[in-house]
């Protein structure tokens, strides 16, 4: 359910100022009736179906004309205003306001006239919109204020409103992104409900718990081993890289060919099952004078190192130590395919932070990076021979010719994360780190839909060469002609589908895939490529479309479902070509596999099953020979907000929220154990994938806080099957065991793993505290034990003896009513983690009518 807004947009001002809306006054009877209805609704929805409550109206104020490059002093002194500022603030001529709305197109807005001049809103493309005030407002002098209302924004998070509004003039000049303030109200998640959700016993740190959990552990810290000064050694050539990794982490000496009799970490090769270079099994024997690491492959050896590293970093601050327990660990993964998908196509992710993610993935034994490099909003990988793909498709700006339109709040220039791409050197650096961390990079070239960036880039290439002696270069990779039917995608892009009946489309794909294979061959040979295939809008192809009629291989006729027929033709042609030329496997989203019904030419085809309602589909596809990767949007989409609260970044289309506990409680077996999966095909359910789509990832901080710490329970479920997942267990027994497991897991995250992330400069999300008053005493907690909680009693105008200052919450001496706060106090709470803190939440005593979820 989304919030509906009423936006007051201030288009031109001279000084920044705030405008408070007057609050509506209600008689006490009406107020109490509404409160009672609200409480009943909350109780029913949160207790029975876990849905959020309806959002209230949102109020947003845009304060414009405050360009970032102009100092406050210049704003105070009119004589110092620059010509540019003067021209902007004294408007004489036609101008337009541009903005992003990811949920709506034209026709949904309700507007009010300004000075009797009508407002006109038009859809440009995608989520990009233009607002014009009819010409009767021709001049606006500096200092004059214009205010107008715009209603039509439905959203689940304030982040969907985007900081990307700007003004453009007919002569091509634009402002920078306008400064703004958002005033909103909505489905704010109550502190009492959060308190109930977050309630776990504070057990302190469990030094022996490892993330992800090994299959078997028998450890004791009674006589810890000090490995400082030990030697790392092996007789097996296969462990040479493991030896180097171990010495790099622990700064120990290495030795190849023989091992000392004592004080040695000894890598031993042993086949536990049939010989398999991909075998990830390992065993660790920790003794007082020797550590044996037994594995069949360097992958198993690498994961054994990560397990020892986890034990060694169980320190006060998460730094590396040299004391290890004694005992044995035996381990192997639940799934061979443990994947994370990131989306730099929508908003670019700098190389440094992709590398940081890959290193963290290696630490938590995640082994596939699904790299969504292309989409309607961007093309992010340099392809030799096609510079337009990144010069145009890799940047956003206002003119929409030398670049793409500024979707997703990018603003009119190329300075935001809307612009950027990976050079070949950048990409090779990413591959090197991935190879060192046993992470397979799977690039996605999304076709035939979601291809706006590629289509625009190749159209500009065509125009560049048209009428020259090299005009054949323009036609060589053209992706659409005027014969192609129109369409509109789920993200409101028109004409974002490749034309399936022209050979230049297939030359383009062949060229791109061939170059990607070459780039990979120098560092990490390409084994899989993702071709997208999702959300292809229905195209009204004409039966007599020239390009299709002149291509007898399409086989269409007057009785064909032309759209589906041509899509199937496209997929089969592309997959067959890639398989035969490059001998690599193809991955697609489920829509492609549903259309094909079985893998093309019996090749290994992997499919991401993402639709939340299709539990049976996973079984059906596996039975038909597809390798299925569980990718369910209701549990594994990390772009969904983490609480049912508009203050949280994230969408809510697949679920009102997905928090850490949601991911932890995901049970993959339910998708195929009871849905007709033939036992001989169960091995076709190969793994699971977490996804971070990029529409709202407008900063690196958001990128990290949406991933972490939710990626940690995902790593746990992908590697380790919990005892409470057993279908033989009763529901009550399973629930109690899961609750106990979560409590242990939450303590490990709070006391150990978050410190390890801090050491790696990862800005994970700090959960806001939950608060509840019980018998006139305030109790507070957080999702993960170990954080500091602070609170502030806000002073009122009346006299009070309670000081207005931030204080540390002490659970042994919690705040008491009349002593630390009054019955009508407004109290702010915040979770603190060193220099960082969560968002503030407010607790009001006299509104504590909630029941909270069970």
Tab-separated table of C-alpha atoms in Angstrom, residues 2 89 183 192 329 351 363 366 449 512 525 570 592 623 760 795 845:
chain	number	residue	atom	x	y	z
A	2	UNK	CA	1.463	3.360	-0.946
A	89	UNK	CA	16.080	34.492	-10.521
A	183	UNK	CA	7.595	17.271	5.307
A	192	UNK	CA	6.030	-0.320	20.730
A	329	UNK	CA	34.869	-28.451	12.105
A	351	UNK	CA	34.468	0.135	-8.522
A	363	UNK	CA	34.284	-13.800	3.757
A	366	UNK	CA	28.870	-16.331	-1.225
A	449	UNK	CA	13.433	-5.599	-23.162
A	512	UNK	CA	28.871	-7.455	-27.174
A	525	UNK	CA	37.092	-17.115	-17.976
A	570	UNK	CA	14.701	-14.259	-30.459
A	592	UNK	CA	12.140	-16.362	-20.733
A	623	UNK	CA	11.407	-31.004	-13.865
A	760	UNK	CA	36.087	-2.984	6.679
A	795	UNK	CA	11.276	20.159	27.015
A	845	UNK	CA	3.313	8.441	26.408
